[in-house]
Amino acid sequence: MSIKKTASIFTASALALAVSGAAQAYTIEAGDTTANVYGYAKLDMIYDVDDDLGNAVSRAAISLDGEDSSTGHTTMHAFQSRLGFTTSTPAGGSELKTMIEGDFYGGGGGSFRLRHGYGEWNGILAGQTWTNFGGFLAMHPTIDFTPSPGIGNAARQAQLRYTVDGFSVALEDPDSLGGKVTDEFDGTPTAADTHKTRLPDLTARYQGSAGDFNYAASALLRQVRYDDVGVSSDSATGWGLALEANAKVAEGVTIRGGVTHGDGIGGYLEGNPSAPAYVDPATGSLETIKATGGAASITVAAGPGNMTLGYGIATADLDDARNANVPGADGANETFEAVHLNYIWSPIRNVTYGVEVGYHTREVADGRDGDAVRVQGMVQYNF
């Protein structure tokens, strides 16, 4: 067995973190297996000019105009710090890969949690990793751990996936990312005790490129259901579509964009302020909730780093829920928006600094709204 230090870029992880720079890996060779150990320590320094938005931005915490609120909050934490390892082993004419990775955002911050835990062989992936529906082509870099709303959500969940060339199809955990049926709203939707899952979510994705232009299209089909045993039950079909792309349009200049729409799509839309469906209190029928989002950004190389300006919006249609008198629907979150301006740079290899200003808004179904500003800095050391 031999151990050596090599440089390796873990592309998906870097994009999900929305920070630049290469992760430095320690490579261990044992027989036919190569293992890489990697990670980083990251400090986030946050000042919320208005409401306290949490360790990572929670737009649901934004006070509405006219409400009493507390302004000026400083937060410092290292919860995004990460540790992981990958393996690669020749097997049966293909390559058997595994990945285990965790960070300290469990419980909202402070507890170690599993991010990735999967194996992949001969095009078949099994375990927990990025959903097959969301991607990173339209995701712009942010220092805050919460991405911009409006794109196909690239969160992680358990799945069984098959990939051939640029096409992939997966069966995914229906109780996780997609969200649960609600029977009342308390600002955010409250999961119904009668929520039930019977079938996995089905996702499909195609990703390709033409020169400096990268594109992808994703589709989602799912069942949402509730079952109040002995009283009533119902199910409905949810679906979603996402388009995303980015392109290098000039030396040091990259633009990105994406749109997502669905009915019963739930959390597969990044930043969706609402649930996938609600129970009509009068009829007992299950009604899906339409939601739409979009995002656009530009990144420009400047000095030793990159400057990014990005915008995103996610909105849900709660008119039918209000007309059905679902409890709390009038004050339910209906639209989230975000604008980010940041500069991220590396003075030396394996060290990354960044500063960011984020402007976030929320609007509830009856038309009231509010906004908040977050200023954030970061220091990250990779190994």
CSV table of C-alpha atoms in Angstrom, one decimal:
chain,number,residue,atom,x,y,z
A,1,MET,CA,0.0,0.0,0.0
A,2,SER,CA,1.3,3.5,-0.8
A,3,ILE,CA,0.1,6.9,0.2
A,4,LYS,CA,0.8,10.1,-1.8
A,5,LYS,CA,-0.6,13.6,-2.0
A,6,THR,CA,-2.1,14.6,-5.3
A,7,ALA,CA,-4.3,17.5,-6.5
A,8,SER,CA,-7.8,16.6,-7.5
A,9,ILE,CA,-10.8,18.8,-8.3
A,10,PHE,CA,-14.2,17.4,-7.1
A,11,THR,CA,-16.3,19.4,-9.6
A,12,ALA,CA,-19.8,18.6,-8.2
A,13,SER,CA,-18.8,19.3,-4.6
A,14,ALA,CA,-17.1,22.6,-5.6
A,15,LEU,CA,-20.2,23.8,-7.5
A,16,ALA,CA,-22.6,22.8,-4.7
A,17,LEU,CA,-20.5,24.8,-2.3
A,18,ALA,CA,-20.5,27.6,-4.7
A,19,VAL,CA,-16.9,28.4,-4.0
A,20,SER,CA,-13.9,28.2,-6.3
A,21,GLY,CA,-10.6,26.4,-6.0
A,22,ALA,CA,-9.3,22.8,-6.1
A,23,ALA,CA,-9.7,20.3,-3.3
A,24,GLN,CA,-6.4,18.8,-2.3
A,25,ALA,CA,-6.7,15.0,-2.0
A,26,TYR,CA,-4.6,12.4,-0.2
A,27,THR,CA,-4.4,9.4,-2.5
A,28,ILE,CA,-4.1,5.9,-1.0
A,29,GLU,CA,-3.3,2.9,-3.3
A,30,ALA,CA,-4.1,-0.6,-2.0
A,31,GLY,CA,-3.9,-3.3,-4.6
A,32,ASP,CA,-6.3,-2.4,-7.5
A,33,THR,CA,-8.1,0.2,-5.4
A,34,THR,CA,-7.3,3.9,-5.3
A,35,ALA,CA,-8.8,6.0,-2.5
A,36,ASN,CA,-8.8,9.8,-2.2
A,37,VAL,CA,-9.3,11.6,1.1
A,38,TYR,CA,-10.3,15.2,0.9
A,39,GLY,CA,-12.0,18.1,2.7
A,40,TYR,CA,-11.7,21.6,3.9
A,41,ALA,CA,-12.3,23.9,6.9
A,42,LYS,CA,-14.4,26.9,6.2
A,43,LEU,CA,-15.3,29.9,8.4
A,44,ASP,CA,-18.5,31.9,7.5
A,45,MET,CA,-18.8,35.4,9.0
A,46,ILE,CA,-22.3,36.8,8.6
A,47,TYR,CA,-24.0,40.1,9.4
A,48,ASP,CA,-27.7,40.3,8.9
A,49,VAL,CA,-28.6,43.9,8.5
A,50,ASP,CA,-32.3,43.1,9.2
A,51,ASP,CA,-33.7,39.9,10.5
A,52,ASP,CA,-31.6,36.9,11.7
A,53,LEU,CA,-31.8,34.6,8.7
A,54,GLY,CA,-30.0,31.7,10.3
A,55,ASN,CA,-26.7,29.9,9.6
A,56,ALA,CA,-27.7,29.6,5.9
A,57,VAL,CA,-30.3,32.0,4.6
A,58,SER,CA,-33.9,31.1,5.5
A,59,ARG,CA,-36.1,33.5,3.5
A,60,ALA,CA,-39.1,32.4,5.5
A,61,ALA,CA,-37.6,34.3,8.5
A,62,ILE,CA,-37.9,37.7,6.7
A,63,SER,CA,-40.2,40.0,8.6
A,64,LEU,CA,-43.1,41.4,6.6
A,65,ASP,CA,-43.4,45.2,6.3
A,66,GLY,CA,-45.2,46.6,9.4
A,67,GLU,CA,-44.2,43.7,11.6
A,68,ASP,CA,-42.0,44.1,14.7
A,69,SER,CA,-38.5,42.8,14.0
A,70,SER,CA,-35.0,42.8,15.5
A,71,THR,CA,-32.3,44.2,13.3
A,72,GLY,CA,-28.5,43.7,13.2
A,73,HIS,CA,-27.3,40.1,13.9
A,74,THR,CA,-23.7,38.7,13.7
A,75,THR,CA,-23.1,35.0,13.2
A,76,MET,CA,-19.9,33.1,12.8
A,77,HIS,CA,-19.7,29.3,12.3
A,78,ALA,CA,-17.7,26.5,10.6
A,79,PHE,CA,-20.6,24.1,9.9
A,80,GLN,CA,-19.9,23.9,6.2
A,81,SER,CA,-16.5,22.3,6.9
A,82,ARG,CA,-16.3,18.9,5.1
A,83,LEU,CA,-14.6,15.6,5.1
A,84,GLY,CA,-15.0,12.9,2.5
A,85,PHE,CA,-13.3,10.0,0.6
A,86,THR,CA,-13.8,8.3,-2.8
A,87,THR,CA,-12.6,5.0,-4.1
A,88,SER,CA,-12.1,3.6,-7.6
A,89,THR,CA,-11.6,-0.1,-8.4
A,90,PRO,CA,-11.4,-1.9,-11.7
A,91,ALA,CA,-14.2,-4.5,-11.7
A,92,GLY,CA,-15.7,-6.6,-14.5
A,93,GLY,CA,-14.5,-4.5,-17.3
A,94,SER,CA,-15.8,-1.3,-15.8
A,95,GLU,CA,-14.9,0.9,-12.8
A,96,LEU,CA,-16.5,0.5,-9.4
A,97,LYS,CA,-16.7,3.9,-7.6
A,98,THR,CA,-17.8,4.8,-4.1
A,99,MET,CA,-18.1,8.1,-2.3
A,100,ILE,CA,-18.8,8.9,1.4
A,101,GLU,CA,-18.9,12.6,2.4
A,102,GLY,CA,-20.3,14.6,5.3
A,103,ASP,CA,-20.4,18.0,6.9
A,104,PHE,CA,-21.6,19.6,10.1
A,105,TYR,CA,-25.0,21.1,8.9
A,106,GLY,CA,-27.0,18.4,10.6
A,107,GLY,CA,-29.9,19.7,12.7
A,108,GLY,CA,-29.5,23.1,11.1
A,109,GLY,CA,-25.8,23.3,12.2
A,110,GLY,CA,-23.5,21.6,14.7
A,111,SER,CA,-24.1,17.9,14.0
A,112,PHE,CA,-22.2,15.7,11.6
A,113,ARG,CA,-24.4,14.5,8.7
A,114,LEU,CA,-24.2,12.3,5.6
A,115,ARG,CA,-24.1,14.3,2.4
A,116,HIS,CA,-23.1,11.6,-0.1
A,117,GLY,CA,-23.0,7.8,0.4
A,118,TYR,CA,-23.2,5.8,-2.8
A,119,GLY,CA,-21.6,3.4,-5.1
A,120,GLU,CA,-21.6,3.3,-9.0
A,121,TRP,CA,-20.7,0.5,-11.3
A,122,ASN,CA,-21.4,-0.1,-15.0
A,123,GLY,CA,-23.7,2.9,-15.2
A,124,ILE,CA,-25.8,1.9,-12.1
A,125,LEU,CA,-25.6,4.3,-9.1
A,126,ALA,CA,-27.2,3.3,-5.8
A,127,GLY,CA,-27.2,5.4,-2.6
A,128,GLN,CA,-27.5,9.1,-1.7
A,129,THR,CA,-26.2,11.8,-3.9
A,130,TRP,CA,-27.4,14.8,-6.0
A,131,THR,CA,-31.0,14.3,-7.3
A,132,ASN,CA,-31.1,13.4,-11.0
A,133,PHE,CA,-33.6,16.3,-11.5
A,134,GLY,CA,-31.5,19.3,-10.5
A,135,GLY,CA,-28.1,20.3,-11.9
A,136,PHE,CA,-25.4,22.9,-11.6
A,137,LEU,CA,-25.4,24.5,-15.0
A,138,ALA,CA,-27.6,27.4,-13.9
A,139,MET,CA,-26.4,27.6,-10.3
A,140,HIS,CA,-24.2,30.7,-9.7
A,141,PRO,CA,-21.6,30.8,-7.0
A,142,THR,CA,-22.8,31.9,-3.6
A,143,ILE,CA,-20.9,32.1,-0.3
A,144,ASP,CA,-24.1,31.5,1.6
A,145,PHE,CA,-24.9,27.8,1.8
A,146,THR,CA,-28.5,28.4,0.5
A,147,PRO,CA,-28.5,28.6,-3.3
A,148,SER,CA,-30.4,31.1,-5.3
A,149,PRO,CA,-34.1,30.1,-5.8
A,150,GLY,CA,-35.6,29.2,-9.1
A,151,ILE,CA,-33.4,26.4,-10.5
A,152,GLY,CA,-34.0,22.7,-10.4
A,153,ASN,CA,-33.0,21.7,-6.9
A,154,ALA,CA,-29.6,19.9,-6.8
A,155,ALA,CA,-30.0,18.6,-3.3
A,156,ARG,CA,-29.1,15.1,-2.3
A,157,GLN,CA,-31.4,12.1,-1.6
A,158,ALA,CA,-31.5,8.4,-1.8
A,159,GLN,CA,-31.9,6.9,-5.3
A,160,LEU,CA,-31.3,4.2,-7.8
A,161,ARG,CA,-30.0,5.7,-11.1
A,162,TYR,CA,-28.9,4.4,-14.5
A,163,THR,CA,-26.8,6.6,-16.8
A,164,VAL,CA,-25.8,6.0,-20.4
A,165,ASP,CA,-23.9,8.7,-22.3
A,166,GLY,CA,-25.7,12.0,-21.4
A,167,PHE,CA,-29.0,10.4,-20.4
A,168,SER,CA,-29.9,9.3,-16.9
A,169,VAL,CA,-33.1,8.0,-15.3
A,170,ALA,CA,-33.7,7.4,-11.5
A,171,LEU,CA,-36.1,6.3,-8.9
A,172,GLU,CA,-35.8,8.6,-5.9
A,173,ASP,CA,-36.9,8.9,-2.3
A,174,PRO,CA,-40.5,10.4,-2.4
A,175,ASP,CA,-40.5,11.6,1.2
A,176,SER,CA,-37.4,13.8,1.1
A,177,LEU,CA,-36.8,16.5,-1.5
A,178,GLY,CA,-40.3,16.6,-3.0
A,179,GLY,CA,-41.9,17.6,0.2
A,180,LYS,CA,-45.1,16.4,1.9
A,181,VAL,CA,-48.9,17.1,1.5
A,182,THR,CA,-50.1,19.9,3.7
A,183,ASP,CA,-53.5,20.5,5.4
A,184,GLU,CA,-52.6,23.9,6.8
A,185,PHE,CA,-50.2,26.8,6.5
A,186,ASP,CA,-48.3,28.5,9.3
A,187,GLY,CA,-46.3,30.8,7.0
A,188,THR,CA,-44.6,27.7,5.7
A,189,PRO,CA,-46.8,24.6,4.9
A,190,THR,CA,-47.3,22.1,7.7
A,191,ALA,CA,-47.0,18.5,6.7
A,192,ALA,CA,-50.3,16.6,7.2
A,193,ASP,CA,-50.2,13.7,9.7
A,194,THR,CA,-52.0,11.8,7.0
A,195,HIS,CA,-49.3,12.3,4.3
A,196,LYS,CA,-48.4,9.0,2.7
A,197,THR,CA,-46.0,7.8,0.1
A,198,ARG,CA,-46.6,4.7,-2.0
A,199,LEU,CA,-44.4,5.1,-5.1
A,200,PRO,CA,-40.8,6.5,-5.6
A,201,ASP,CA,-40.4,9.6,-7.6
A,202,LEU,CA,-39.3,9.1,-11.2
A,203,THR,CA,-36.7,11.5,-12.7
A,204,ALA,CA,-35.0,11.7,-16.1
A,205,ARG,CA,-32.3,14.0,-17.4
A,206,TYR,CA,-30.2,14.7,-20.5
A,207,GLN,CA,-27.1,16.8,-20.4
A,208,GLY,CA,-24.9,17.8,-23.3
A,209,SER,CA,-22.6,20.5,-24.7
A,210,ALA,CA,-21.6,22.2,-27.9
A,211,GLY,CA,-18.3,23.9,-27.6
A,212,ASP,CA,-18.5,26.4,-24.7
A,213,PHE,CA,-22.3,26.0,-24.4
A,214,ASN,CA,-23.6,23.5,-21.9
A,215,TYR,CA,-27.2,22.5,-21.5
A,216,ALA,CA,-29.6,20.1,-19.8
A,217,ALA,CA,-33.2,19.2,-19.6
A,218,SER,CA,-34.8,17.3,-16.7
A,219,ALA,CA,-38.3,15.8,-16.1
A,220,LEU,CA,-40.1,14.6,-13.0
A,221,LEU,CA,-43.1,12.4,-12.4
A,222,ARG,CA,-44.4,11.6,-8.9
A,223,GLN,CA,-47.4,10.6,-6.9
A,224,VAL,CA,-48.6,12.7,-3.9
A,225,ARG,CA,-51.0,11.1,-1.5
A,226,TYR,CA,-52.7,11.3,1.9
A,227,ASP,CA,-54.6,8.6,3.7
A,228,ASP,CA,-56.8,9.5,6.7
A,229,VAL,CA,-57.5,5.9,7.7
A,230,GLY,CA,-61.2,5.2,8.0
A,231,VAL,CA,-62.2,8.7,6.9
A,232,SER,CA,-60.9,9.7,3.5
A,233,SER,CA,-57.9,9.4,1.2
A,234,ASP,CA,-56.8,10.7,-2.2
A,235,SER,CA,-53.8,10.8,-4.5
A,236,ALA,CA,-52.7,13.1,-7.4
A,237,THR,CA,-50.0,13.1,-10.0
A,238,GLY,CA,-47.2,15.7,-9.8
A,239,TRP,CA,-44.8,16.6,-12.5
A,240,GLY,CA,-41.9,19.0,-13.2
A,241,LEU,CA,-39.7,20.2,-16.0
A,242,ALA,CA,-36.4,22.1,-15.8
A,243,LEU,CA,-34.1,23.7,-18.4
A,244,GLU,CA,-30.7,25.0,-17.7
A,245,ALA,CA,-27.6,26.2,-19.5
A,246,ASN,CA,-24.4,28.1,-19.3
A,247,ALA,CA,-21.9,29.5,-21.8
A,248,LYS,CA,-18.5,31.1,-21.9
A,249,VAL,CA,-19.3,34.2,-24.0
A,250,ALA,CA,-15.9,35.9,-23.8
A,251,GLU,CA,-12.6,35.3,-22.2
A,252,GLY,CA,-13.3,35.3,-18.5
A,253,VAL,CA,-17.0,35.8,-18.8
A,254,THR,CA,-19.7,33.1,-18.2
A,255,ILE,CA,-23.4,33.5,-18.2
A,256,ARG,CA,-26.0,31.1,-16.8
A,257,GLY,CA,-29.7,30.7,-16.8
A,258,GLY,CA,-32.5,28.2,-16.0
A,259,VAL,CA,-36.3,27.9,-15.7
A,260,THR,CA,-38.3,25.3,-13.7
A,261,HIS,CA,-42.0,24.7,-13.6
A,262,GLY,CA,-44.3,22.0,-12.3
A,263,ASP,CA,-47.5,21.0,-10.6
A,264,GLY,CA,-46.9,19.1,-7.4
A,265,ILE,CA,-43.2,19.7,-7.9
A,266,GLY,CA,-42.6,20.6,-4.3
A,267,GLY,CA,-38.9,20.9,-3.3
A,268,TYR,CA,-37.6,19.8,-6.7
A,269,LEU,CA,-37.9,23.6,-7.4
A,270,GLU,CA,-35.0,25.2,-5.4
A,271,GLY,CA,-36.5,27.7,-3.0
A,272,ASN,CA,-40.2,26.7,-3.6
A,273,PRO,CA,-42.0,28.5,-0.8
A,274,SER,CA,-44.9,26.0,-0.7
A,275,ALA,CA,-45.8,22.3,-0.5
A,276,PRO,CA,-46.5,20.0,-3.4
A,277,ALA,CA,-50.2,19.7,-2.6
A,278,TYR,CA,-52.9,20.4,-0.1
A,279,VAL,CA,-56.0,18.7,1.2
A,280,ASP,CA,-59.2,20.6,0.5
A,281,PRO,CA,-60.9,20.9,3.9
A,282,ALA,CA,-64.4,20.9,2.4
A,283,THR,CA,-64.2,18.0,-0.1
A,284,GLY,CA,-61.2,16.0,1.2
A,285,SER,CA,-59.8,16.0,-2.3
A,286,LEU,CA,-56.0,16.3,-2.8
A,287,GLU,CA,-55.0,19.3,-5.0
A,288,THR,CA,-51.6,19.9,-6.4
A,289,ILE,CA,-49.9,23.3,-6.2
A,290,LYS,CA,-48.3,24.8,-9.3
A,291,ALA,CA,-44.8,26.5,-8.9
A,292,THR,CA,-42.5,28.3,-11.2
A,293,GLY,CA,-38.9,29.6,-10.9
A,294,GLY,CA,-36.1,31.1,-12.9
A,295,ALA,CA,-32.5,32.2,-12.4
A,296,ALA,CA,-29.8,34.2,-14.3
A,297,SER,CA,-26.3,35.2,-13.6
A,298,ILE,CA,-23.0,36.5,-14.9
A,299,THR,CA,-19.5,35.8,-13.7
A,300,VAL,CA,-16.5,37.9,-14.7
A,301,ALA,CA,-12.9,37.2,-14.0
A,302,ALA,CA,-11.3,40.1,-12.2
A,303,GLY,CA,-7.8,40.1,-10.7
A,304,PRO,CA,-7.1,36.9,-8.8
A,305,GLY,CA,-10.7,35.8,-8.6
A,306,ASN,CA,-14.2,36.1,-10.0
A,307,MET,CA,-17.1,38.5,-9.5
A,308,THR,CA,-20.6,37.2,-9.8
A,309,LEU,CA,-24.0,38.9,-10.0
A,310,GLY,CA,-27.0,36.6,-9.9
A,311,TYR,CA,-30.8,36.7,-9.5
A,312,GLY,CA,-33.4,34.0,-8.8
A,313,ILE,CA,-37.1,33.7,-8.1
A,314,ALA,CA,-39.4,30.9,-7.0
A,315,THR,CA,-43.2,31.4,-6.7
A,316,ALA,CA,-46.2,29.2,-5.9
A,317,ASP,CA,-49.8,29.6,-7.0
A,318,LEU,CA,-51.9,29.6,-3.8
A,319,ASP,CA,-55.1,31.1,-5.2
A,320,ASP,CA,-57.0,27.8,-5.2
A,321,ALA,CA,-55.8,27.0,-1.6
A,322,ARG,CA,-57.0,30.4,-0.5
A,323,ASN,CA,-60.4,30.0,-2.2
A,324,ALA,CA,-60.7,26.5,-0.6
A,325,ASN,CA,-60.1,28.2,2.8
A,326,VAL,CA,-57.2,26.0,3.7
A,327,PRO,CA,-56.1,27.2,7.2
A,328,GLY,CA,-53.4,29.8,7.1
A,329,ALA,CA,-53.4,30.1,3.3
A,330,ASP,CA,-53.8,33.9,3.2
A,331,GLY,CA,-50.5,34.3,5.1
A,332,ALA,CA,-48.6,31.5,3.4
A,333,ASN,CA,-45.3,32.2,1.7
A,334,GLU,CA,-45.9,32.6,-2.0
A,335,THR,CA,-42.7,34.1,-3.5
A,336,PHE,CA,-39.0,34.1,-2.6
A,337,GLU,CA,-36.4,36.2,-4.5
A,338,ALA,CA,-32.7,36.7,-4.1
A,339,VAL,CA,-29.9,38.9,-5.6
A,340,HIS,CA,-26.3,38.0,-4.9
A,341,LEU,CA,-23.2,40.0,-5.6
A,342,ASN,CA,-19.9,38.4,-4.6
A,343,TYR,CA,-16.2,38.3,-5.2
A,344,ILE,CA,-14.3,35.0,-4.6
A,345,TRP,CA,-10.6,34.6,-5.0
A,346,SER,CA,-7.6,32.4,-4.1
A,347,PRO,CA,-4.4,34.2,-3.1
A,348,ILE,CA,-2.6,30.8,-3.2
A,349,ARG,CA,-3.5,27.3,-3.9
A,350,ASN,CA,-5.9,25.7,-1.4
A,351,VAL,CA,-6.8,29.0,0.2
A,352,THR,CA,-10.1,30.7,-0.8
A,353,TYR,CA,-11.5,34.0,0.4
A,354,GLY,CA,-14.8,35.6,-0.5
A,355,VAL,CA,-17.2,38.5,0.3
A,356,GLU,CA,-20.8,38.7,-0.6
A,357,VAL,CA,-23.9,40.9,-0.3
A,358,GLY,CA,-27.3,39.2,-0.6
A,359,TYR,CA,-30.7,40.9,-1.0
A,360,HIS,CA,-33.6,38.6,-0.2
A,361,THR,CA,-37.4,39.1,-0.3
A,362,ARG,CA,-40.5,37.2,0.5
A,363,GLU,CA,-44.1,37.8,-0.3
A,364,VAL,CA,-47.2,36.0,1.2
A,365,ALA,CA,-50.4,35.1,-0.6
A,366,ASP,CA,-52.4,38.1,0.6
A,367,GLY,CA,-49.8,40.5,-1.0
A,368,ARG,CA,-47.7,41.5,2.0
A,369,ASP,CA,-44.0,41.4,1.6
A,370,GLY,CA,-40.7,42.1,3.3
A,371,ASP,CA,-36.9,42.2,2.5
A,372,ALA,CA,-33.6,41.6,4.2
A,373,VAL,CA,-29.9,42.2,3.5
A,374,ARG,CA,-27.1,39.8,4.4
A,375,VAL,CA,-23.4,40.6,4.3
A,376,GLN,CA,-21.1,37.6,4.4
A,377,GLY,CA,-17.4,36.7,4.3
A,378,MET,CA,-15.6,33.4,4.1
A,379,VAL,CA,-12.2,31.9,4.6
A,380,GLN,CA,-11.7,28.3,3.4
A,381,TYR,CA,-8.6,26.0,3.6
A,382,ASN,CA,-8.7,22.9,1.5
A,383,PHE,CA,-6.7,19.7,1.9
